């Protein structure tokens, strides 16, 4: 039986004791964000615990430093510059002294302690009763939020109630710019290779209740203004001080037992990635003064309203498994906190909760995370696609560097559009990123019918990236279209010929690009002419795409009756799983890449992922045989793996396996099953939990633009409910024993199929029930 860290509550995580052993992990799990600002869950007063048990981080999605990538031996067109997310000035610091004794949970006695992260209010609340070493006691209640309405703003309400033996209170509000990033060491998943400070101060300001730091990055050339406005409930003047890059406002006042004193702190971050550097200070002041005038409660109510709207569209309800219900809500909340919503930023592998993978964006967005937002909050999905369009010029540049005379090649890992992967066998070689982006555009179009997006951006992305396939591929002596020297999703197998996933997705991509060209040429000829001129599209290219797609080499082993992962995978020796010690996983940290590459061993779903994304191309028997074979050679060392195996297991009738894999995904971070959540959450796995419900147990697929369901009810559950945006409608799906109820919540009409049976919901008949398939 899995031991859970927190009580199993559907709408929050609750910590009832303070423990240095779990502190590093707790900082991640109790982190707050809004898609731009990320505040790790370190307490306002800081932390004085043992080394290696804390990372007090504040992050800004898309704000980065850059540095040259140094190769002892270099080669042409290797990635030249890395970009990495920065730990920016700590603006949440609030110090408290009782007659000179500092409030510190690692000294004195903690009488009572509770901290709650509430998914419905977006508040992080902590209540502590503490007695100092000299017997002075007080109750501290703090409430923290990061505004969803204003991406630049956060707020903290810090209330102190003296209880006994306290004569004087001292409160300090700090803005500390002397911060640095975590060093990765031997694990490339943890942090960055940089050491020392990455921001240098060029100015500061302290006027009235305002503190502000103006800093600049050394290499990327960005200016950042970090600022705070602090308001004390007692009308007393503050003493200001500056020590290096640390600015403080301090108040001393007489304490009265039982009489609370409240310090409210508003913080903001503005950078020259968003605005001209000359505007940053006045924008900061304007935001903070407006927030202070409105007050903490006004921000709290706005936060609740935003989240009420989100949950009305996105809530997944599961009856019968309290641990899963908590995990589902936790994951959905963190996804919302992590995703960029401005069209200029994306969602990184660790969100804004930690420095793992350096804040880079991967294919995780399009294949794992995008579906959750597409069907739950489609306006965010569109913003993610707008980010990719903004990166198209850089993708064209990268294609030229890689000797493609036309087309666009998106980077494997990036922040601002440049390729940042220094290890090309598992980076640049993953050409499938182009098809993954095209796939997300295809699913977006099927779900929304947003022709404006297609004409403004989508068509150009899809066609430019499709060109890469005819550039990289060639026809063999048997007339098959082959794609050589690429790496598929499985990073334990690199630089192979005809990776099945890559080729199958390329075929989809080529056909989709040709279909777009044909559609626009006929239905919007002037727009097509504009796009074709912008990319110098030749008249014969769409036909070339169709031909390559029709002759695509898709490896298949007739003896085993399975789809081969690539041309050579099945000829390799199977990894000796029986004699591999448990402590040697993940393999990437314990074996040279070449040792891994020469074996049949998968880090994650590869062919099995194709079974999901291109579901209609495979029979159920195909899926079962492929699943059986690849399950036996997959380590699931990647957090992207178990959710996909769960979905296919559910489809082929392996109910117990489906549920076990699903539970590994659903509470991966809450239960820290990979042992590295202290460095940040796993956003792709979080989204995989939603996919497991919708795609797995509910059997949801979109085929040819048509929505299909084939729901099942896991025996562990009493019932479950989720919602789907599709073609302007919002559909609620409620699955209970023996029956499925569909309800139209928004929109005038929606057509879909249930187990192959056509269903139409309308305003006059918004609800219909069907028997379980």
XYZ file of C-alpha atoms in Angstrom:
773
model
C 0.000 0.000 0.000
C 1.393 3.385 -1.051
C 1.996 5.695 1.883
C 0.792 9.199 1.027
C 2.489 12.308 2.371
C -0.645 14.390 2.865
C -4.223 13.636 3.962
C -6.360 12.586 0.998
C -8.479 15.665 0.370
C -9.976 16.367 -3.049
C -9.317 20.099 -3.285
C -6.087 20.742 -1.416
C -2.857 19.411 -0.045
C -2.460 19.940 3.697
C 0.761 19.763 5.673
C 0.314 19.392 9.439
C 3.907 19.260 10.629
C 7.181 20.900 9.695
C 9.927 18.492 8.642
C 13.338 19.312 7.182
C 13.508 15.839 5.590
C 10.626 16.631 3.218
C 11.263 20.377 2.959
C 12.942 20.371 -0.474
C 10.067 18.339 -1.944
C 7.460 20.470 -0.162
C 8.905 23.604 -1.754
C 7.939 22.151 -5.147
C 4.544 20.777 -4.214
C 3.446 23.981 -2.455
C 4.744 26.233 -5.223
C 2.468 28.909 -6.667
C 2.496 30.345 -10.171
C 0.463 31.973 -12.915
C 2.229 30.825 -16.068
C 4.795 33.608 -15.763
C 5.840 34.050 -12.114
C 6.695 30.941 -10.126
C 7.294 31.067 -6.362
C 8.598 27.924 -4.717
C 6.959 27.093 -1.422
C 9.698 28.356 0.872
C 8.310 30.247 3.869
C 8.403 34.034 3.938
C 10.885 34.090 6.815
C 13.294 31.861 4.883
C 14.835 28.561 5.893
C 17.883 27.769 8.018
C 17.827 23.986 7.717
C 20.575 21.589 6.637
C 22.358 22.111 3.329
C 20.724 20.316 0.426
C 17.203 20.539 1.862
C 16.048 23.751 0.169
C 16.074 25.759 -3.030
C 14.416 29.118 -2.435
C 13.581 29.915 -6.040
C 11.575 32.500 -7.950
C 11.232 31.998 -11.701
C 9.849 33.864 -14.687
C 8.665 31.754 -17.613
C 10.607 32.783 -20.702
C 13.089 35.058 -18.919
C 16.527 33.608 -19.484
C 20.253 34.070 -19.589
C 22.345 32.630 -22.402
C 25.890 31.332 -22.604
C 28.028 29.630 -25.220
C 27.974 25.843 -25.278
C 31.584 24.686 -24.966
C 32.498 21.455 -26.760
C 35.957 19.923 -26.227
C 35.516 18.579 -29.775
C 33.133 20.492 -31.979
C 31.430 19.860 -35.293
C 29.519 21.829 -37.870
C 26.023 23.109 -36.902
C 26.084 21.866 -33.332
C 23.945 24.035 -31.055
C 26.085 27.029 -30.113
C 24.229 28.850 -27.331
C 22.292 27.587 -24.342
C 19.407 29.477 -22.790
C 18.412 28.804 -19.188
C 15.693 30.074 -16.903
C 16.951 32.265 -14.073
C 16.375 32.301 -10.369
C 15.374 35.964 -10.075
C 15.342 38.240 -6.984
C 13.500 36.894 -3.974
C 10.694 39.352 -3.268
C 8.665 37.251 -0.845
C 10.947 37.595 2.174
C 9.364 38.757 5.442
C 11.320 38.572 8.678
C 9.827 38.638 12.190
C 11.483 39.206 15.568
C 9.884 38.949 19.020
C 11.906 41.182 21.340
C 14.954 40.508 19.209
C 14.445 36.751 18.808
C 14.036 35.798 15.175
C 11.013 33.745 14.127
C 12.582 30.515 12.862
C 10.879 27.137 12.918
C 14.226 25.433 13.493
C 14.696 27.212 16.812
C 12.317 27.353 19.769
C 9.179 25.195 19.662
C 6.519 24.813 16.998
C 3.303 24.428 18.980
C 0.930 24.040 16.028
C 1.557 24.049 12.287
C -0.640 23.810 9.231
C -0.035 24.743 5.607
C -2.680 24.340 2.887
C -2.532 24.792 -0.876
C -6.146 25.222 -1.991
C -6.837 24.424 -5.648
C -10.146 26.314 -5.714
C -8.946 29.591 -4.210
C -5.363 29.527 -5.446
C -4.182 30.504 -1.965
C -1.246 29.086 -0.062
C -2.173 29.515 3.604
C 0.017 28.762 6.623
C -0.850 29.045 10.311
C 1.875 28.516 12.915
C 1.982 28.959 16.679
C 5.565 29.244 17.807
C 7.413 29.778 21.078
C 10.888 31.244 20.998
C 13.838 29.784 22.933
C 13.231 32.474 25.579
C 9.519 31.663 25.921
C 7.974 34.384 23.756
C 5.075 33.141 21.655
C 3.066 34.298 18.657
C 0.710 33.031 16.007
C 1.621 33.691 12.360
C -0.869 33.372 9.543
C 0.310 33.965 5.980
C -1.677 33.882 2.763
C 0.012 33.982 -0.620
C -1.264 34.212 -4.202
C 0.178 34.724 -7.674
C -2.374 36.574 -9.766
C -3.978 34.889 -12.767
C -5.417 38.234 -13.847
C -2.080 40.080 -13.986
C 0.892 37.922 -14.913
C 3.356 40.369 -13.335
C 1.831 40.387 -9.820
C 1.867 38.368 -6.599
C 0.736 39.226 -3.075
C 1.335 38.039 0.490
C -0.666 38.798 3.610
C 1.425 38.137 6.756
C -0.480 38.445 10.035
C 1.270 38.248 13.415
C -0.652 37.872 16.686
C 1.493 38.107 19.847
C 0.356 35.521 22.407
C 2.612 35.754 25.454
C 5.699 37.532 26.791
C 6.179 39.742 23.738
C 6.990 43.409 24.256
C 8.164 44.496 20.820
C 7.576 43.238 17.309
C 9.999 43.849 14.488
C 8.890 43.142 10.921
C 11.125 43.318 7.871
C 10.092 43.223 4.217
C 13.029 42.283 1.994
C 13.807 42.301 -1.724
C 16.954 40.255 -2.252
C 18.732 40.287 -5.603
C 21.721 38.213 -4.477
C 20.445 34.893 -5.807
C 21.914 32.221 -8.076
C 20.848 29.138 -9.997
C 21.161 25.519 -8.942
C 24.085 23.706 -10.552
C 23.222 20.492 -12.379
C 26.278 18.441 -11.402
C 26.196 14.995 -12.998
C 22.454 14.921 -13.616
C 21.470 16.977 -16.696
C 17.808 16.889 -15.624
C 18.389 18.924 -12.457
C 19.544 22.454 -13.242
C 22.012 24.466 -15.306
C 25.754 24.368 -15.731
C 26.159 27.997 -14.674
C 27.672 28.956 -11.332
C 27.571 32.267 -9.523
C 25.236 35.244 -10.055
C 23.703 35.780 -13.487
C 22.101 39.200 -12.912
C 24.045 42.367 -12.194
C 22.474 45.411 -10.599
C 22.377 48.625 -12.567
C 20.059 50.631 -10.302
C 17.822 50.499 -7.244
C 15.117 52.625 -5.681
C 13.504 52.912 -2.254
C 10.795 55.528 -1.898
C 7.997 55.386 0.644
C 6.794 51.790 0.796
C 8.433 50.823 -2.530
C 11.605 48.815 -3.075
C 12.864 48.165 -6.592
C 15.910 46.559 -8.170
C 16.948 47.098 -11.776
C 19.191 44.309 -13.043
C 20.511 43.088 -16.335
C 21.631 39.720 -17.639
C 25.238 39.457 -18.777
C 24.741 37.787 -22.163
C 21.084 37.754 -23.228
C 20.889 41.506 -22.615
C 17.550 41.567 -20.805
C 16.647 44.148 -18.201
C 14.551 43.118 -15.208
C 12.784 45.276 -12.647
C 11.791 43.433 -9.472
C 9.734 45.546 -7.091
C 7.660 45.362 -3.925
C 5.152 47.599 -2.197
C 4.631 46.818 1.492
C 1.760 48.053 3.657
C 1.592 47.697 7.446
C -1.756 47.754 9.243
C -0.251 49.990 11.922
C 0.345 53.524 10.687
C 4.069 53.655 11.387
C 6.972 54.818 9.247
C 9.461 52.227 8.015
C 13.232 52.346 8.222
C 14.796 51.588 4.868
C 18.180 50.035 4.273
C 20.237 48.619 1.422
C 23.072 46.131 1.718
C 24.426 45.227 -1.692
C 21.453 43.956 -3.692
C 19.262 43.448 -0.614
C 16.686 46.181 0.077
C 14.626 46.246 3.276
C 11.763 48.087 4.961
C 11.671 47.554 8.721
C 9.067 48.430 11.359
C 9.291 48.191 15.152
C 6.163 48.481 17.249
C 4.838 47.664 20.683
C 3.092 44.312 20.898
C -0.312 43.758 22.453
C -1.284 40.209 23.333
C -4.083 38.952 21.108
C -3.936 41.998 18.804
C -2.899 41.058 15.255
C -0.592 43.148 13.103
C -0.789 42.600 9.355
C 1.910 43.220 6.798
C 0.682 43.013 3.196
C 3.276 42.738 0.481
C 2.730 43.132 -3.248
C 5.450 42.044 -5.633
C 5.961 42.459 -9.362
C 8.394 41.464 -12.105
C 8.693 43.250 -15.449
C 11.322 42.461 -18.061
C 12.455 43.805 -21.409
C 11.280 40.584 -23.042
C 7.798 42.133 -22.741
C 8.355 45.893 -22.741
C 10.945 48.512 -23.564
C 13.483 48.759 -20.744
C 12.551 52.402 -20.168
C 8.976 51.415 -19.338
C 9.707 48.760 -16.733
C 9.948 50.940 -13.642
C 6.781 52.943 -14.193
C 4.872 49.816 -15.113
C 6.052 48.175 -11.899
C 4.993 51.152 -9.801
C 1.620 51.346 -11.521
C 0.892 47.658 -10.979
C 1.901 47.749 -7.326
C 0.049 50.936 -6.453
C -3.114 49.615 -8.126
C -2.843 46.329 -6.247
C -2.258 48.059 -2.922
C -5.219 50.358 -3.520
C -7.458 47.387 -4.279
C -6.159 45.350 -1.328
C -5.384 41.705 -0.766
C -9.035 40.643 -0.503
C -9.847 42.073 -3.914
C -7.008 40.061 -5.429
C -8.169 36.994 -3.522
C -11.719 37.305 -4.881
C -10.445 37.763 -8.444
C -8.307 34.649 -8.021
C -11.287 32.635 -6.827
C -13.383 33.817 -9.766
C -10.724 32.875 -12.289
C -10.375 29.420 -10.776
C -14.148 28.927 -10.517
C -14.359 29.494 -14.273
C -11.433 27.130 -14.880
C -12.862 24.314 -12.770
C -16.314 24.758 -14.317
C -14.714 23.771 -17.627
C -11.916 21.466 -16.568
C -12.923 19.597 -13.401
C -12.481 15.827 -13.514
C -14.481 14.118 -10.773
C -13.661 10.576 -9.687
C -15.629 8.756 -6.997
C -14.101 5.761 -5.296
C -10.417 6.648 -5.124
C -9.581 9.586 -2.864
C -5.864 9.449 -3.641
C -6.549 9.681 -7.338
C -9.043 12.525 -6.980
C -6.498 14.552 -5.060
C -3.796 13.730 -7.586
C -6.021 14.720 -10.505
C -6.891 18.136 -9.065
C -3.300 18.755 -7.970
C -2.057 18.004 -11.486
C -4.660 20.154 -13.208
C -3.958 23.063 -10.866
C -0.216 22.877 -11.431
C -0.682 22.730 -15.198
C -2.697 25.921 -15.063
C -0.024 27.523 -12.857
C 2.734 26.515 -15.278
C 1.431 27.340 -18.754
C 2.316 30.549 -20.569
C -0.815 32.342 -21.743
C 0.668 35.289 -23.645
C 1.650 33.714 -26.981
C 5.307 34.475 -26.221
C 5.930 31.699 -23.719
C 5.206 27.983 -23.549
C 5.223 25.438 -20.727
C 8.496 23.933 -19.566
C 9.127 20.398 -18.393
C 9.133 21.566 -14.750
C 6.701 24.427 -15.166
C 7.717 27.353 -12.955
C 8.381 25.191 -9.895
C 12.078 24.427 -10.335
C 15.153 24.647 -12.523
C 15.111 21.120 -13.927
C 15.817 20.991 -17.669
C 16.739 24.695 -17.395
C 13.216 25.934 -18.079
C 13.295 24.554 -21.631
C 10.259 23.767 -23.742
C 10.065 20.370 -25.454
C 7.684 18.287 -27.564
C 5.976 17.512 -24.249
C 3.812 20.558 -24.915
C 2.286 19.400 -28.180
C 1.859 15.691 -27.476
C 1.077 15.544 -23.758
C 0.048 18.955 -22.441
C -1.700 20.542 -25.417
C -4.677 18.089 -25.402
C -5.551 18.994 -21.817
C -5.791 22.688 -22.621
C -7.379 22.133 -26.032
C -10.332 20.283 -24.547
C -10.445 22.128 -21.196
C -9.534 25.743 -21.998
C -8.995 26.095 -25.748
C -7.965 29.756 -25.667
C -4.786 28.688 -23.848
C -4.182 26.008 -26.474
C -4.266 28.669 -29.162
C -1.693 30.734 -27.260
C 0.634 27.727 -27.238
C 0.305 27.499 -31.016
C 0.958 31.226 -31.332
C 4.232 30.646 -29.501
C 5.290 28.181 -32.182
C 4.432 30.645 -34.928
C 6.577 33.264 -33.201
C 9.425 30.730 -33.390
C 9.055 30.028 -37.099
C 11.842 32.424 -38.231
C 14.290 30.708 -35.858
C 13.115 27.320 -37.136
C 13.899 28.419 -40.673
C 17.356 29.485 -39.538
C 17.941 26.118 -37.909
C 16.900 24.322 -41.081
C 19.551 26.225 -43.063
C 22.167 25.382 -40.439
C 21.208 21.725 -40.892
C 21.734 22.013 -44.671
C 18.075 22.127 -45.667
C 17.717 24.656 -48.461
C 14.073 25.234 -47.589
C 11.629 24.513 -44.821
C 11.754 24.976 -41.059
C 13.152 22.709 -38.329
C 11.967 23.395 -34.802
C 14.461 23.021 -31.938
C 14.293 20.023 -29.656
C 14.721 22.124 -26.536
C 14.547 25.880 -26.352
C 13.173 28.964 -24.665
C 13.386 31.667 -27.335
C 13.516 29.474 -30.445
C 17.194 28.557 -30.740
C 18.304 24.948 -30.464
C 19.732 24.486 -26.961
C 20.399 20.747 -26.967
C 24.128 20.093 -26.741
C 23.674 16.333 -27.209
C 22.450 15.998 -30.778
C 21.797 12.204 -30.812
C 18.941 12.733 -28.349
C 18.268 16.356 -29.332
C 18.436 17.711 -32.864
C 18.101 14.163 -34.228
C 14.541 14.058 -32.905
C 13.138 15.458 -36.129
C 9.702 14.218 -35.079
C 9.291 17.557 -33.240
C 8.129 18.994 -36.586
C 5.403 16.370 -36.943
C 4.428 16.763 -33.278
C 3.768 20.460 -33.820
C 1.831 19.737 -37.015
C -0.193 17.130 -35.124
C -1.166 19.678 -32.477
C -2.323 22.073 -35.181
C -4.326 19.281 -36.792
C -6.048 18.382 -33.507
C -6.685 22.082 -32.827
C -8.362 22.515 -36.197
C -10.483 19.399 -35.704
C -11.607 20.545 -32.265
C -12.187 24.236 -33.006
C -12.568 24.763 -36.758
C -10.585 27.980 -36.261
C -9.955 28.945 -39.883
C -8.564 32.329 -38.878
C -5.720 30.643 -37.048
C -5.044 28.327 -39.982
C -4.779 31.227 -42.405
C -2.860 33.545 -40.077
C -0.303 31.036 -38.822
C -1.106 27.333 -38.903
C -0.870 26.715 -42.647
C 2.555 28.300 -42.908
C 3.915 26.290 -39.978
C 2.561 22.990 -41.292
C 3.770 23.454 -44.861
C 7.180 24.879 -43.976
C 7.891 22.032 -41.564
C 6.587 19.386 -44.001
C 9.304 20.421 -46.448
C 11.907 18.992 -44.081
C 10.656 15.447 -44.657
C 11.193 15.590 -48.394
C 14.546 17.201 -47.649
C 15.761 14.596 -45.183
C 14.097 11.545 -46.749
C 14.833 9.610 -49.912
C 13.521 6.658 -51.919
C 15.318 3.330 -51.644
C 15.781 0.758 -54.406
C 12.366 -0.714 -53.664
C 10.726 2.683 -54.060
C 10.000 3.153 -50.352
C 10.370 6.608 -48.824
C 12.945 6.306 -46.041
C 13.981 8.680 -43.281
C 17.457 7.880 -41.983
C 19.607 8.878 -39.013
C 16.932 10.183 -36.696
C 15.932 9.525 -33.110
C 12.361 8.740 -32.105
C 10.690 9.424 -28.754
C 12.664 6.587 -27.140
C 15.911 8.223 -26.082
C 17.530 4.868 -25.292
C 17.694 4.250 -29.050
C 19.380 6.945 -31.142
C 20.357 7.753 -34.726
C 18.423 4.992 -36.436
C 16.916 4.468 -39.850
C 13.132 4.516 -40.281
C 12.014 4.992 -36.723
C 8.397 3.840 -36.888
C 6.948 6.721 -34.872
C 8.865 9.330 -36.867
C 7.897 7.872 -40.235
C 4.249 7.355 -39.321
C 3.956 10.883 -37.954
C 5.795 12.252 -41.003
C 3.244 10.520 -43.234
C 0.428 12.182 -41.277
C 2.241 15.509 -41.492
C 2.841 15.323 -45.249
C -0.761 14.415 -45.993
C -2.026 17.178 -43.700
C 0.228 19.754 -45.355
C -0.942 18.709 -48.815
C -4.577 18.827 -47.710
C -4.116 22.356 -46.346
C -2.524 23.496 -49.594
C -5.354 21.997 -51.619
C -8.046 23.435 -49.342
C -6.644 26.965 -49.272
C -5.914 27.013 -52.991
C -9.571 26.252 -53.615
C -11.347 28.074 -50.768
C -9.057 31.039 -50.044
C -6.941 31.542 -53.172
C -5.691 35.032 -52.301
C -4.574 33.924 -48.828
C -2.945 30.826 -50.290
C -1.083 32.981 -52.806
C 0.160 35.209 -49.970
C 1.384 32.259 -47.886
C 2.921 30.509 -50.893
C 4.778 33.669 -51.844
C 6.058 34.179 -48.290
C 7.573 30.693 -48.238
C 8.425 30.500 -51.975
C 6.289 27.385 -52.280
C 6.688 25.662 -55.623
C 3.594 24.368 -57.409
C 4.720 20.735 -57.386
C 5.564 20.501 -53.674
C 2.142 19.381 -52.346
C 2.154 16.534 -54.880
C 5.654 15.567 -53.710
C 4.355 15.475 -50.147
C 1.502 13.171 -51.162
C 3.871 10.841 -53.010
C 6.328 10.589 -50.118
C 3.486 9.913 -47.692
C 1.996 7.178 -49.887
C 5.353 5.386 -50.188
C 6.508 5.876 -46.570
C 8.545 2.993 -45.174
C 6.815 1.757 -42.007
C 8.878 -1.119 -40.552
C 6.925 -4.298 -39.761
C 8.159 -7.689 -38.588
C 6.009 -10.390 -40.178
C 7.363 -13.161 -37.967
C 6.537 -11.360 -34.727
C 3.550 -9.559 -36.289
C 4.576 -6.288 -34.679
C 5.608 -2.872 -35.900
C 9.368 -2.633 -35.563
C 10.607 0.422 -33.705
C 13.161 0.953 -36.477
C 15.166 -0.988 -39.046
C 17.630 -2.432 -36.516
C 15.855 -2.477 -33.151
C 14.668 -6.079 -33.293
C 18.108 -7.363 -34.307
C 19.702 -6.068 -31.101
C 20.288 -8.010 -27.910
C 17.550 -7.552 -25.317
C 18.738 -5.711 -22.216
C 19.435 -7.983 -19.247
C 16.655 -6.705 -17.033
C 16.832 -9.630 -14.615
C 20.408 -8.821 -13.618
C 20.173 -5.028 -13.588
C 20.133 -3.784 -9.978
C 17.237 -1.533 -9.025
C 19.663 1.208 -8.086
C 20.957 1.298 -11.672
C 17.740 2.898 -12.884
C 17.404 5.280 -14.595
C 19.868 3.680 -16.970
C 20.967 7.059 -18.380
C 22.714 7.889 -15.098
C 24.542 4.558 -14.848
C 25.560 3.436 -18.338
C 27.315 5.084 -21.265
C 24.809 5.954 -24.017
C 26.422 3.521 -26.470
C 25.944 0.651 -24.040
C 22.253 1.463 -23.925
C 21.931 2.107 -27.677
C 23.179 -1.339 -28.659
C 20.409 -3.086 -26.722
C 16.693 -3.583 -27.090
C 15.577 -1.331 -24.272
C 13.161 1.603 -24.341
C 13.155 4.549 -22.003
C 9.545 5.352 -22.879
C 6.647 4.732 -25.262
C 7.686 4.968 -28.914
C 5.714 2.612 -31.164
C 3.130 2.477 -28.381
C 2.718 6.259 -28.614
C 2.004 5.957 -32.337
C -0.779 3.505 -31.462
C -2.501 6.316 -29.595
C -1.871 9.305 -31.833
C -2.637 7.462 -35.062
C -5.157 5.130 -33.473
C -7.365 4.543 -36.518
C -4.436 3.092 -38.489
C -4.108 0.018 -36.274
C -6.366 -2.930 -35.514
C -7.003 -3.948 -31.922
C -4.881 -7.068 -32.475
C -2.034 -4.897 -33.801
C -2.217 -2.778 -30.690
C -2.266 -5.762 -28.361
C 0.750 -7.434 -29.976
C 2.737 -4.197 -30.076
C 1.868 -3.441 -26.464
C 2.895 -6.910 -25.293
C 6.247 -6.762 -27.027
C 7.307 -3.247 -26.102
C 6.053 -3.399 -22.539
C 8.598 -6.136 -21.871
C 11.542 -3.971 -22.977
C 10.494 -0.582 -21.560
C 11.953 0.774 -18.314
C 9.638 3.830 -18.018
C 12.661 5.832 -16.912
C 10.896 8.807 -18.508
C 7.903 10.318 -16.744
C 6.258 10.542 -20.201
C 5.861 6.788 -20.485
C 3.377 5.238 -18.075
C 0.414 7.396 -19.101
C 0.686 6.173 -22.712
C 0.983 2.537 -21.668
C -2.071 3.003 -19.447
C -4.161 4.334 -22.344
C -3.277 1.505 -24.726
C -3.661 -1.104 -21.974
C -7.192 0.178 -21.364
C -7.988 -0.016 -25.069
C -6.769 -3.603 -25.516
C -8.552 -4.858 -22.394
C -5.709 -5.065 -19.861
C -7.727 -3.416 -17.130
C -5.404 -4.047 -14.190
C -2.322 -2.896 -16.075
C -4.178 0.172 -17.302
C -5.083 1.140 -13.762
C -1.641 0.446 -12.308
C 0.122 2.501 -14.980
C -2.452 5.238 -14.560
C -1.888 5.473 -10.819
C 1.876 5.699 -11.358
C 1.178 8.758 -13.496
C -1.539 10.367 -11.394
C 0.480 10.741 -8.205
C 3.969 10.776 -9.677
C 4.767 14.124 -8.060
C 2.605 13.960 -4.947
C 4.213 10.644 -3.998
C 7.591 11.508 -5.592
C 7.739 8.149 -7.323
C 10.688 9.182 -9.535
C 12.586 10.606 -6.559
C 13.300 13.974 -8.199
C 10.184 16.098 -7.757
C 12.111 18.355 -5.379
C 13.704 19.808 -8.519
C 10.280 20.578 -10.013
C 7.025 18.942 -11.065
C 6.651 16.782 -14.198
C 4.171 18.719 -16.308
C 3.879 16.144 -19.099
C 2.984 13.375 -16.654
C 0.458 15.693 -15.006
C -1.260 16.195 -18.337
C -0.953 12.467 -18.955
C -3.324 11.949 -16.030
C -6.058 13.824 -17.880
C -5.254 11.861 -21.028
C -5.554 8.654 -19.030
C -9.141 9.491 -18.061
C -10.296 10.897 -21.410
C -8.281 8.815 -23.887
C -7.823 5.773 -21.683
C -10.888 4.917 -19.631
C -13.373 6.983 -21.691
C -11.878 5.828 -25.004
C -12.011 9.324 -26.483
C -10.575 9.709 -29.979
C -10.997 12.250 -32.767
C -10.926 10.550 -36.167
C -11.427 12.528 -39.336
C -12.738 15.438 -37.319
C -15.354 13.278 -35.558
C -15.475 12.833 -31.785
C -15.709 9.238 -30.524
C -16.147 7.693 -27.086
C -15.987 4.097 -25.838
C -16.129 4.510 -22.040
C -15.181 1.930 -19.427
C -15.489 2.171 -15.658
C -12.495 0.943 -13.641
C -13.668 -1.449 -10.948
C -11.987 0.736 -8.313
C -14.303 3.668 -9.107
C -17.957 4.312 -8.419
C -18.261 6.817 -11.266
C -16.327 9.589 -13.025
C -17.111 12.797 -14.879
C -15.115 15.019 -17.191
C -15.787 17.734 -19.749
C -14.696 18.379 -23.316
C -14.748 21.522 -25.452
C -15.411 20.580 -29.073
C -16.563 22.721 -31.986
C -17.914 25.513 -29.802
C -19.759 23.143 -27.469
C -18.941 22.012 -23.938
C -19.833 18.376 -23.328
C -20.037 16.667 -19.944
C -19.383 12.923 -19.889
C -20.576 11.037 -16.807
C -19.660 7.346 -16.593
C -21.356 5.160 -14.003
C -21.985 1.415 -13.676
C -23.550 0.152 -16.890
C -24.376 3.585 -18.273
C -22.887 6.752 -19.738
C -24.683 10.081 -19.586
C -23.792 12.840 -22.046
C -24.893 16.395 -21.330
C -24.526 19.498 -23.520
C -23.493 22.359 -21.195
C -22.703 25.004 -23.817
C -23.378 25.321 -27.527
C -26.373 24.617 -29.739
C -25.589 21.178 -31.153
C -22.921 18.492 -30.914
C -22.580 15.268 -32.901
C -20.362 12.393 -31.762
C -20.333 8.619 -31.522
C -20.665 6.345 -28.509
C -19.262 2.902 -29.179
C -19.953 3.394 -32.872
C -23.503 4.682 -32.334
C -24.258 8.199 -33.538
C -25.435 10.657 -30.867
C -26.731 14.213 -31.352
C -27.242 16.629 -28.476
C -29.157 19.880 -28.973
C -30.549 22.728 -26.912
C -33.938 21.006 -26.947
C -32.424 17.613 -26.080
C -29.215 18.402 -24.167
C -28.916 15.083 -22.326
C -28.825 11.477 -23.520
C -27.793 8.241 -21.872
C -26.285 5.145 -23.441
C -25.394 1.708 -22.173
C -21.740 0.961 -21.485
C -19.898 -0.356 -24.520
